[in-house]
Amino acid sequence: MSINACYCSTMPNSHLHIDAKRDVKAAIFDAACRVIRGRGFHQARVTDIAREAGISYGLVYHYFGSKADLFDAIFNEWWSGLFGLMEELEAQTISPREKLAAILDHFLDEYEARPELVHIFVTEISRSTPNLTPERLEFFKEFFRRAERIITQGQQEGVLRKDMKARYLTYIFVGAMEGFLSAMVLANQPLKGKSQKRNIASALLDVFFNGAGLMRG
Amino acid sequence: MSINACYCSTMPNSHLHIDAKRDVKAAIFDAACRVIRGRGFHQARVTDIAREAGISYGLVYHYFGSKADLFDAIFNEWWSGLFGLMEELEAQTISPREKLAAILDHFLDEYEARPELVHIFVTEISRSTPNLTPERLEFFKEFFRRAERIITQGQQEGVLRKDMKARYLTYIFVGAMEGFLSAMVLANQPLKGKSQKRNIASALLDVFFNGAGLMRG
Amino acid sequence: MSINACYCSTMPNSHLHIDAKRDVKAAIFDAACRVIRGRGFHQARVTDIAREAGISYGLVYHYFGSKADLFDAIFNEWWSGLFGLMEELEAQTISPREKLAAILDHFLDEYEARPELVHIFVTEISRSTPNLTPERLEFFKEFFRRAERIITQGQQEGVLRKDMKARYLTYIFVGAMEGFLSAMVLANQPLKGKSQKRNIASALLDVFFNGAGLMRG
Amino acid sequence: MSINACYCSTMPNSHLHIDAKRDVKAAIFDAACRVIRGRGFHQARVTDIAREAGISYGLVYHYFGSKADLFDAIFNEWWSGLFGLMEELEAQTISPREKLAAILDHFLDEYEARPELVHIFVTEISRSTPNLTPERLEFFKEFFRRAERIITQGQQEGVLRKDMKARYLTYIFVGAMEGFLSAMVLANQPLKGKSQKRNIASALLDVFFNGAGLMRG
DNA sequence: GATGAATGAGTGTTCATTCAT
DNA sequence: AATGAATGAACACTCATTCAT
């Protein structure tokens, strides 16, 4: 599975309408993120994206073969970032807790830097039935497989409970992380500042490892 | 906010005489659930729903004013079930843990009994941008408010940590529950049997209260 | 090869706009013939066809799945008529000259009765590169094969010269017939009355069998 | 009617110094012939032609004002060749049969030397409704007028039957010639070698003058 | 001369909704 | 109640043409 494709950089870019030629593609990409965030992929019209990007209708098709290709670009942008990190983590010799923390940080950093991308991940990539073709679903399964490997490592190293299936622990950790983010996305709560990110990350990790209860059951 | 509207129950009809009208409506409702589960709301065509229900095209409009009304019916079916339970829980004098367990059981029971409905909740109700009008979003906020009330109660009763915002704990618990379910839904894993449900429910509760770690931090 | 499909009757129909329900398809078919005759298949817009038929845009798609299907219907209408005749002829024990005469009459009768259909045959079916998919080309080859069988029969019965390939004689006869018609079509000359048809048919047959020259070479 | 316009000859350039401009134009012309042969004029995209010619997109518009101009160039290339011959023939004092033979040879020679051009004549020039504007149709009528003059001459000189309209005989001869070629074009049969050309030409002339029948009617 | 990015009008197709029967 | 023919607005995509460089 080719997971590293990165169609298009979305570097911060405050002058969208006076981009040099080479950045038009990025401008379209960013505009697409904003429009799709607001209306969902299927309701996003190519007209809207072109207008948002400040370019003509046909130019979208000059840079992206189709509306679906635009979605694929966003899709790949998300996954390539996440899998890039996870590959790095696998090569490192850090504790499972640090690995989970790194993944958590990645989600939160992305949400701060590119809220549209995370919004789209949460609403269009992660859950939308018509968007989730079997091929795309594979990315998810791969994500869960890799996360489960970390959890299993934790069980083997004696830092995570062995009386629960690694699969369940994975669902719980990933679900909590993604569900937490999703709640913020839906409530339209932006994420700003290091301290807020640190709070959320440590809350999630703390509860996952130590529990939210005061008395051990 | 009128939260108890129930367009169309699929429970066995309690009026003992045959109520054909209600049966046809229920058949359409069920067919809609199946079709929307498979294709997503916006990709589901009225034609498909009618064919799936075994009735004619126009009859859908006889029982449901529009495609959007059909979605509202599903939407309300889900929320009325959940809010019905939560209202009951608020009236009872049981521990927060038991309340969270009851909510968890509700999600799992529904997933076992009506997987389409939960699938639609996870993909179309809970996340789909174009479906989430401000009005519908209110149901979500209400759900979180009520869940947070239980969490807060737990903090006040000394069973949940007070060093974390109730809001965060709520996001973590609800996120984990919904994220767990979502992972099952996407992996197309059915839920069958009491023991599996008990395992999942106790895993989620256990980790939430006691943590997944073996050593206290 | 299924050659007998006949999508749609084009019985003469002078009240196009007040047809009974079952004739709407025929009205669209006829309108399509007129529009395609005038502008060619690729330049014919579905809008034009709908307006010409006096019905709404979408109804075209209710009766024909696509613009291409409309063309297929016309295509099949032409070939089913021609192959229907040729199958009859093959079953009969008449002379090759009579068979060729019957084919000739068929072309001329069709041109008189349904000039649009013949116009489309001449311009869109018989010659248009983009319309002539390999599959459609098969119909042509089949037509030539059957015509050649008649020519070969003539050679065997001693009424046609054997010093020329049957293939060449076939090309000459069919080419002359189709080319003659094509010249009339392009010159926009209608064909009216039995005597004109008889003149043309006998001229073609006479020249083919006896030559146009006064002195034998 | 200006019938001799020749946008772009592909004959080897007679100006001995290198005329790059003319070469590029000829390359575009030839590429257009190949592409239009394969896809038809309306389906041929300027992109395809540029790529086939190995030059950039915009350069096509540097040499030809528009796609329609390109077609006009091909159109004129065909007709100027044919009318050039026919003008020569009119000036000569040869028999009608020799004149018809010369025209026939011209068609066959062209088909051998430039099959694309003849293919386009047969499919796009000679029959395509949307291409045949009234102005372009005039070329056809002129061609038939000139052919008919030869036929009439033949009738007056006593070598062709007078019991048939010259118009009909013209349609038959031209139709047979064009229809024969068309059958070869559609069957994708190339024409190679003098003997094959001689066979076809003599077959057509022989049948036209003497008939294909063995017994005089 | 040469390039190819940029434009936008045009068109096939879909599908929710209406309504006569 | 039940049917499905009829409507037409909406939208993705194509591609000839222009023009700044």
CSV table of N, CA, C and O in Angstrom, one decimal, chain C residues 93-184:
chain,number,residue,atom,x,y,z
C,93,THR,N,-36.8,-18.9,-52.5
C,93,THR,CA,-36.1,-19.5,-53.7
C,93,THR,C,-36.3,-18.6,-54.9
C,93,THR,O,-36.9,-19.0,-55.9
C,94,ILE,N,-35.8,-17.3,-54.7
C,94,ILE,CA,-35.9,-16.4,-55.9
C,94,ILE,C,-34.6,-16.1,-56.4
C,94,ILE,O,-33.5,-16.5,-55.8
C,95,SER,N,-34.5,-15.6,-57.6
C,95,SER,CA,-33.2,-15.3,-58.2
C,95,SER,C,-32.4,-14.3,-57.5
C,95,SER,O,-33.0,-13.4,-56.9
C,96,PRO,N,-31.1,-14.3,-57.7
C,96,PRO,CA,-30.3,-13.3,-57.1
C,96,PRO,C,-30.7,-11.9,-57.5
C,96,PRO,O,-30.7,-11.0,-56.7
C,97,ARG,N,-31.1,-11.7,-58.7
C,97,ARG,CA,-31.5,-10.4,-59.2
C,97,ARG,C,-32.7,-9.9,-58.4
C,97,ARG,O,-32.8,-8.8,-58.0
C,98,GLU,N,-33.6,-10.8,-58.2
C,98,GLU,CA,-34.8,-10.4,-57.4
C,98,GLU,C,-34.4,-10.1,-56.0
C,98,GLU,O,-35.0,-9.2,-55.4
C,99,LYS,N,-33.4,-10.8,-55.5
C,99,LYS,CA,-33.0,-10.5,-54.1
C,99,LYS,C,-32.4,-9.1,-54.0
C,99,LYS,O,-32.7,-8.3,-53.1
C,100,LEU,N,-31.5,-8.9,-55.0
C,100,LEU,CA,-30.9,-7.6,-55.0
C,100,LEU,C,-31.9,-6.5,-55.2
C,100,LEU,O,-31.9,-5.4,-54.5
C,101,ALA,N,-32.9,-6.8,-56.0
C,101,ALA,CA,-34.0,-5.8,-56.3
C,101,ALA,C,-34.8,-5.6,-55.0
C,101,ALA,O,-35.2,-4.4,-54.7
C,102,ALA,N,-35.0,-6.6,-54.2
C,102,ALA,CA,-35.8,-6.5,-53.0
C,102,ALA,C,-35.0,-5.6,-52.0
C,102,ALA,O,-35.6,-4.7,-51.3
C,103,ILE,N,-33.7,-5.8,-51.9
C,103,ILE,CA,-32.9,-4.9,-51.0
C,103,ILE,C,-32.9,-3.5,-51.4
C,103,ILE,O,-33.1,-2.6,-50.6
C,104,LEU,N,-32.8,-3.3,-52.7
C,104,LEU,CA,-32.8,-2.0,-53.3
C,104,LEU,C,-34.2,-1.3,-52.9
C,104,LEU,O,-34.2,-0.1,-52.5
C,105,ASP,N,-35.3,-2.1,-53.1
C,105,ASP,CA,-36.6,-1.5,-52.8
C,105,ASP,C,-36.7,-1.2,-51.4
C,105,ASP,O,-37.3,-0.2,-51.0
C,106,HIS,N,-36.1,-2.0,-50.5
C,106,HIS,CA,-36.2,-1.7,-49.1
C,106,HIS,C,-35.5,-0.4,-48.8
C,106,HIS,O,-36.1,0.5,-48.1
C,107,PHE,N,-34.3,-0.2,-49.3
C,107,PHE,CA,-33.6,1.1,-49.1
C,107,PHE,C,-34.5,2.3,-49.6
C,107,PHE,O,-34.7,3.3,-48.9
C,108,LEU,N,-35.1,2.1,-50.8
C,108,LEU,CA,-35.8,3.2,-51.4
C,108,LEU,C,-37.2,3.4,-50.6
C,108,LEU,O,-37.6,4.6,-50.4
C,109,ASP,N,-37.8,2.3,-50.3
C,109,ASP,CA,-39.1,2.5,-49.5
C,109,ASP,C,-38.8,3.2,-48.2
C,109,ASP,O,-39.6,4.0,-47.8
C,110,GLU,N,-37.7,2.8,-47.5
C,110,GLU,CA,-37.4,3.4,-46.3
C,110,GLU,C,-37.1,4.9,-46.5
C,110,GLU,O,-37.5,5.7,-45.6
C,111,TYR,N,-36.4,5.2,-47.5
C,111,TYR,CA,-36.1,6.6,-47.7
C,111,TYR,C,-37.4,7.4,-48.0
C,111,TYR,O,-37.5,8.6,-47.6
C,112,GLU,N,-38.3,6.8,-48.7
C,112,GLU,CA,-39.6,7.5,-48.9
C,112,GLU,C,-40.3,7.6,-47.6
C,112,GLU,O,-40.8,8.7,-47.2
C,113,ALA,N,-40.4,6.5,-46.8
C,113,ALA,CA,-41.3,6.5,-45.6
C,113,ALA,C,-40.6,7.2,-44.5
C,113,ALA,O,-41.3,7.9,-43.7
C,114,ARG,N,-39.4,7.0,-44.3
C,114,ARG,CA,-38.7,7.5,-43.1
C,114,ARG,C,-37.3,8.2,-43.5
C,114,ARG,O,-36.3,7.6,-43.2
C,115,PRO,N,-37.4,9.3,-44.2
C,115,PRO,CA,-36.2,9.9,-44.7
C,115,PRO,C,-35.2,10.2,-43.6
C,115,PRO,O,-34.0,10.1,-43.9
C,116,GLU,N,-35.7,10.5,-42.4
C,116,GLU,CA,-34.7,10.8,-41.4
C,116,GLU,C,-33.8,9.6,-41.0
C,116,GLU,O,-32.6,9.7,-40.8
C,117,LEU,N,-34.5,8.4,-41.0
C,117,LEU,CA,-33.8,7.2,-40.6
C,117,LEU,C,-32.7,6.9,-41.7
C,117,LEU,O,-31.6,6.6,-41.3
C,118,VAL,N,-33.0,7.1,-42.9
C,118,VAL,CA,-32.1,6.8,-44.0
C,118,VAL,C,-31.0,7.9,-43.9
C,118,VAL,O,-29.8,7.6,-44.1
C,119,HIS,N,-31.4,9.1,-43.7
C,119,HIS,CA,-30.4,10.1,-43.6
C,119,HIS,C,-29.4,9.8,-42.5
C,119,HIS,O,-28.2,9.9,-42.7
C,120,ILE,N,-29.9,9.4,-41.4
C,120,ILE,CA,-29.0,9.0,-40.3
C,120,ILE,C,-28.2,7.8,-40.6
C,120,ILE,O,-27.0,7.8,-40.3
C,121,PHE,N,-28.8,6.9,-41.3
C,121,PHE,CA,-28.0,5.7,-41.7
C,121,PHE,C,-26.8,6.2,-42.6
C,121,PHE,O,-25.6,5.8,-42.3
C,122,VAL,N,-27.1,7.0,-43.5
C,122,VAL,CA,-26.1,7.4,-44.5
C,122,VAL,C,-25.0,8.3,-43.8
C,122,VAL,O,-23.8,8.1,-44.1
C,123,THR,N,-25.4,9.1,-42.9
C,123,THR,CA,-24.4,10.1,-42.3
C,123,THR,C,-23.8,9.6,-41.0
C,123,THR,O,-22.7,9.8,-40.8
C,124,GLU,N,-24.6,9.0,-40.2
C,124,GLU,CA,-24.2,8.7,-38.8
C,124,GLU,C,-23.8,7.3,-38.6
C,124,GLU,O,-22.9,6.9,-37.9
C,125,ILE,N,-24.6,6.4,-39.2
C,125,ILE,CA,-24.4,5.0,-39.0
C,125,ILE,C,-23.3,4.5,-39.9
C,125,ILE,O,-22.4,3.8,-39.5
C,126,SER,N,-23.5,4.8,-41.2
C,126,SER,CA,-22.7,4.2,-42.2
C,126,SER,C,-21.3,4.8,-42.2
C,126,SER,O,-20.3,4.1,-42.7
C,127,ARG,N,-21.1,6.0,-41.8
C,127,ARG,CA,-19.8,6.6,-42.0
C,127,ARG,C,-19.1,7.3,-40.8
C,127,ARG,O,-17.9,7.5,-40.8
C,128,SER,N,-19.8,7.6,-39.8
C,128,SER,CA,-19.2,8.4,-38.8
C,128,SER,C,-18.2,7.6,-37.9
C,128,SER,O,-18.5,6.7,-37.2
C,129,THR,N,-17.0,8.0,-38.0
C,129,THR,CA,-15.9,7.4,-37.3
C,129,THR,C,-16.2,7.2,-35.8
C,129,THR,O,-16.1,6.1,-35.2
C,130,PRO,N,-16.6,8.3,-35.1
C,130,PRO,CA,-16.7,8.1,-33.6
C,130,PRO,C,-17.9,7.2,-33.3
C,130,PRO,O,-17.9,6.6,-32.2
C,131,ASN,N,-18.9,7.1,-34.2
C,131,ASN,CA,-20.0,6.2,-33.9
C,131,ASN,C,-19.7,4.8,-34.2
C,131,ASN,O,-20.4,3.9,-33.6
C,132,LEU,N,-18.8,4.6,-35.1
C,132,LEU,CA,-18.6,3.2,-35.5
C,132,LEU,C,-17.6,2.4,-34.6
C,132,LEU,O,-16.5,2.2,-34.9
C,133,THR,N,-18.2,2.0,-33.5
C,133,THR,CA,-17.4,1.2,-32.6
C,133,THR,C,-17.2,-0.2,-33.2
C,133,THR,O,-18.0,-0.6,-34.1
C,134,PRO,N,-16.2,-0.9,-32.8
C,134,PRO,CA,-16.0,-2.3,-33.4
C,134,PRO,C,-17.3,-3.1,-33.3
C,134,PRO,O,-17.6,-3.8,-34.3
C,135,GLU,N,-18.0,-3.0,-32.2
C,135,GLU,CA,-19.2,-3.8,-32.1
C,135,GLU,C,-20.2,-3.4,-33.2
C,135,GLU,O,-20.9,-4.2,-33.8
C,136,ARG,N,-20.4,-2.1,-33.4
C,136,ARG,CA,-21.3,-1.7,-34.4
C,136,ARG,C,-20.8,-2.0,-35.8
C,136,ARG,O,-21.6,-2.3,-36.7
C,137,LEU,N,-19.5,-2.0,-36.0
C,137,LEU,CA,-19.0,-2.3,-37.3
C,137,LEU,C,-19.4,-3.7,-37.7
C,137,LEU,O,-19.5,-4.0,-38.9
C,138,GLU,N,-19.6,-4.6,-36.7
C,138,GLU,CA,-19.9,-5.9,-37.0
C,138,GLU,C,-21.2,-6.0,-37.8
C,138,GLU,O,-21.4,-6.9,-38.7
C,139,PHE,N,-22.1,-5.1,-37.5
C,139,PHE,CA,-23.4,-5.1,-38.3
C,139,PHE,C,-23.1,-4.9,-39.8
C,139,PHE,O,-23.8,-5.5,-40.6
C,140,PHE,N,-22.2,-4.0,-40.0
C,140,PHE,CA,-21.8,-3.7,-41.4
C,140,PHE,C,-21.2,-4.9,-42.1
C,140,PHE,O,-21.6,-5.3,-43.2
C,141,LYS,N,-20.3,-5.5,-41.4
C,141,LYS,CA,-19.6,-6.7,-42.0
C,141,LYS,C,-20.7,-7.8,-42.2
C,141,LYS,O,-20.6,-8.4,-43.3
C,142,GLU,N,-21.6,-7.9,-41.3
C,142,GLU,CA,-22.6,-8.9,-41.5
C,142,GLU,C,-23.5,-8.6,-42.7
C,142,GLU,O,-23.8,-9.5,-43.5
C,143,PHE,N,-23.8,-7.3,-42.9
C,143,PHE,CA,-24.5,-6.9,-44.1
C,143,PHE,C,-23.8,-7.3,-45.3
C,143,PHE,O,-24.4,-7.8,-46.3
C,144,PHE,N,-22.5,-6.9,-45.4
C,144,PHE,CA,-21.7,-7.2,-46.6
C,144,PHE,C,-21.6,-8.7,-46.8
C,144,PHE,O,-21.7,-9.2,-47.9
C,145,ARG,N,-21.4,-9.5,-45.7
C,145,ARG,CA,-21.4,-10.9,-45.8
C,145,ARG,C,-22.6,-11.5,-46.5
C,145,ARG,O,-22.6,-12.3,-47.4
C,146,ARG,N,-23.8,-11.0,-46.0
C,146,ARG,CA,-25.0,-11.5,-46.6
C,146,ARG,C,-25.2,-11.1,-48.0
C,146,ARG,O,-25.7,-11.9,-48.9
C,147,ALA,N,-24.8,-9.8,-48.3
C,147,ALA,CA,-25.0,-9.4,-49.7
C,147,ALA,C,-24.0,-10.2,-50.6
C,147,ALA,O,-24.4,-10.6,-51.7
C,148,GLU,N,-22.8,-10.5,-50.1
C,148,GLU,CA,-21.9,-11.2,-50.9
C,148,GLU,C,-22.4,-12.6,-51.2
C,148,GLU,O,-22.2,-13.2,-52.2
C,149,ARG,N,-23.2,-13.2,-50.2
C,149,ARG,CA,-23.7,-14.5,-50.4
C,149,ARG,C,-24.7,-14.5,-51.6
C,149,ARG,O,-24.7,-15.5,-52.4
C,150,ILE,N,-25.4,-13.4,-51.8
C,150,ILE,CA,-26.3,-13.3,-52.9
C,150,ILE,C,-25.5,-13.2,-54.2
C,150,ILE,O,-25.8,-13.9,-55.2
C,151,ILE,N,-24.5,-12.4,-54.1
C,151,ILE,CA,-23.7,-12.2,-55.3
C,151,ILE,C,-23.0,-13.5,-55.7
C,151,ILE,O,-23.0,-13.9,-56.9
C,152,THR,N,-22.5,-14.2,-54.8
C,152,THR,CA,-21.9,-15.5,-55.0
C,152,THR,C,-22.9,-16.5,-55.6
C,152,THR,O,-22.6,-17.2,-56.6
C,153,GLN,N,-24.1,-16.5,-55.1
C,153,GLN,CA,-25.1,-17.3,-55.6
C,153,GLN,C,-25.4,-17.0,-57.1
C,153,GLN,O,-25.5,-17.9,-58.0
C,154,GLY,N,-25.4,-15.7,-57.4
C,154,GLY,CA,-25.5,-15.3,-58.8
C,154,GLY,C,-24.4,-15.8,-59.7
C,154,GLY,O,-24.6,-16.2,-60.8
C,155,GLN,N,-23.2,-15.7,-59.2
C,155,GLN,CA,-22.1,-16.3,-60.0
C,155,GLN,C,-22.2,-17.8,-60.2
C,155,GLN,O,-22.0,-18.3,-61.3
C,156,GLN,N,-22.7,-18.5,-59.2
C,156,GLN,CA,-22.8,-19.9,-59.3
C,156,GLN,C,-23.9,-20.3,-60.3
C,156,GLN,O,-23.9,-21.3,-61.0
C,157,GLU,N,-25.0,-19.5,-60.2
C,157,GLU,CA,-26.1,-19.8,-61.1
C,157,GLU,C,-25.9,-19.3,-62.5
C,157,GLU,O,-26.8,-19.4,-63.4
C,158,GLY,N,-24.8,-18.6,-62.8
C,158,GLY,CA,-24.4,-18.2,-64.1
C,158,GLY,C,-25.1,-16.9,-64.6
C,158,GLY,O,-25.1,-16.6,-65.7
C,159,VAL,N,-25.5,-16.1,-63.6
C,159,VAL,CA,-26.1,-14.9,-64.1
C,159,VAL,C,-25.2,-13.7,-63.8
C,159,VAL,O,-25.4,-12.6,-64.2
C,160,LEU,N,-24.1,-14.0,-63.0
C,160,LEU,CA,-23.1,-12.9,-62.8
C,160,LEU,C,-21.7,-13.4,-63.2
C,160,LEU,O,-21.4,-14.6,-63.1
C,161,ARG,N,-21.0,-12.4,-63.6
C,161,ARG,CA,-19.6,-12.7,-64.1
C,161,ARG,C,-18.8,-13.4,-63.0
C,161,ARG,O,-18.8,-13.0,-61.8
C,162,LYS,N,-18.0,-14.3,-63.5
C,162,LYS,CA,-17.1,-15.0,-62.5
C,162,LYS,C,-15.7,-14.5,-62.6
C,162,LYS,O,-14.8,-14.9,-61.9
C,163,ASP,N,-15.4,-13.6,-63.6
C,163,ASP,CA,-14.1,-13.1,-63.7
C,163,ASP,C,-13.8,-11.9,-62.8
C,163,ASP,O,-12.8,-11.3,-62.9
C,164,MET,N,-14.7,-11.7,-61.8
C,164,MET,CA,-14.4,-10.7,-60.8
C,164,MET,C,-14.7,-11.3,-59.4
C,164,MET,O,-15.6,-12.1,-59.3
C,165,LYS,N,-13.9,-10.9,-58.5
C,165,LYS,CA,-14.2,-11.4,-57.1
C,165,LYS,C,-15.6,-11.0,-56.7
C,165,LYS,O,-16.1,-9.9,-57.0
C,166,ALA,N,-16.2,-11.9,-56.0
C,166,ALA,CA,-17.6,-11.6,-55.5
C,166,ALA,C,-17.5,-10.4,-54.5
C,166,ALA,O,-18.4,-9.6,-54.5
C,167,ARG,N,-16.4,-10.3,-53.8
C,167,ARG,CA,-16.2,-9.2,-52.9
C,167,ARG,C,-16.3,-7.9,-53.7
C,167,ARG,O,-17.0,-6.9,-53.3
C,168,TYR,N,-15.6,-7.8,-54.8
C,168,TYR,CA,-15.6,-6.6,-55.6
C,168,TYR,C,-17.0,-6.2,-56.1
C,168,TYR,O,-17.5,-5.1,-56.0
C,169,LEU,N,-17.7,-7.3,-56.6
C,169,LEU,CA,-19.0,-7.0,-57.2
C,169,LEU,C,-19.9,-6.5,-56.0
C,169,LEU,O,-20.8,-5.7,-56.3
C,170,THR,N,-19.7,-7.1,-54.9
C,170,THR,CA,-20.6,-6.7,-53.7
C,170,THR,C,-20.3,-5.2,-53.4
C,170,THR,O,-21.3,-4.4,-53.2
C,171,TYR,N,-19.0,-4.9,-53.3
C,171,TYR,CA,-18.7,-3.5,-53.0
C,171,TYR,C,-19.3,-2.6,-54.1
C,171,TYR,O,-19.8,-1.5,-53.7
C,172,ILE,N,-19.3,-3.0,-55.3
C,172,ILE,CA,-19.8,-2.1,-56.4
C,172,ILE,C,-21.3,-2.0,-56.2
C,172,ILE,O,-21.9,-0.9,-56.3
C,173,PHE,N,-22.0,-3.1,-56.1
C,173,PHE,CA,-23.5,-3.0,-56.0
C,173,PHE,C,-23.9,-2.2,-54.7
C,173,PHE,O,-24.7,-1.3,-54.8
C,174,VAL,N,-23.4,-2.6,-53.6
C,174,VAL,CA,-23.8,-2.0,-52.4
C,174,VAL,C,-23.4,-0.5,-52.4
C,174,VAL,O,-24.1,0.4,-52.0
C,175,GLY,N,-22.1,-0.3,-52.9
C,175,GLY,CA,-21.6,1.0,-52.9
C,175,GLY,C,-22.4,1.9,-53.8
C,175,GLY,O,-22.8,3.1,-53.4
C,176,ALA,N,-22.8,1.4,-55.0
C,176,ALA,CA,-23.6,2.2,-55.9
C,176,ALA,C,-25.0,2.6,-55.2
C,176,ALA,O,-25.4,3.7,-55.3
C,177,MET,N,-25.6,1.6,-54.6
C,177,MET,CA,-26.9,1.8,-54.0
C,177,MET,C,-26.8,2.8,-52.9
C,177,MET,O,-27.5,3.8,-52.8
C,178,GLU,N,-25.8,2.6,-52.0
C,178,GLU,CA,-25.7,3.5,-50.8
C,178,GLU,C,-25.2,4.8,-51.3
C,178,GLU,O,-25.6,5.9,-50.8
C,179,GLY,N,-24.3,4.8,-52.3
C,179,GLY,CA,-23.8,6.1,-52.8
C,179,GLY,C,-24.8,6.9,-53.5
C,179,GLY,O,-24.9,8.1,-53.4
C,180,PHE,N,-25.7,6.2,-54.2
C,180,PHE,CA,-26.8,6.9,-54.9
C,180,PHE,C,-27.7,7.5,-53.9
C,180,PHE,O,-28.0,8.7,-54.0
C,181,LEU,N,-28.1,6.8,-52.9
C,181,LEU,CA,-28.9,7.3,-51.8
C,181,LEU,C,-28.3,8.5,-51.1
C,181,LEU,O,-28.9,9.5,-50.8
C,182,SER,N,-27.0,8.3,-50.9
C,182,SER,CA,-26.3,9.3,-50.2
C,182,SER,C,-26.3,10.6,-51.0
C,182,SER,O,-26.5,11.7,-50.4
C,183,ALA,N,-26.1,10.5,-52.3
C,183,ALA,CA,-26.2,11.7,-53.1
C,183,ALA,C,-27.5,12.4,-53.0
C,183,ALA,O,-27.6,13.6,-52.9
C,184,MET,N,-28.6,11.6,-53.0
C,184,MET,CA,-29.9,12.2,-52.9
C,184,MET,C,-30.1,12.8,-51.5
C,184,MET,O,-30.7,13.9,-51.4
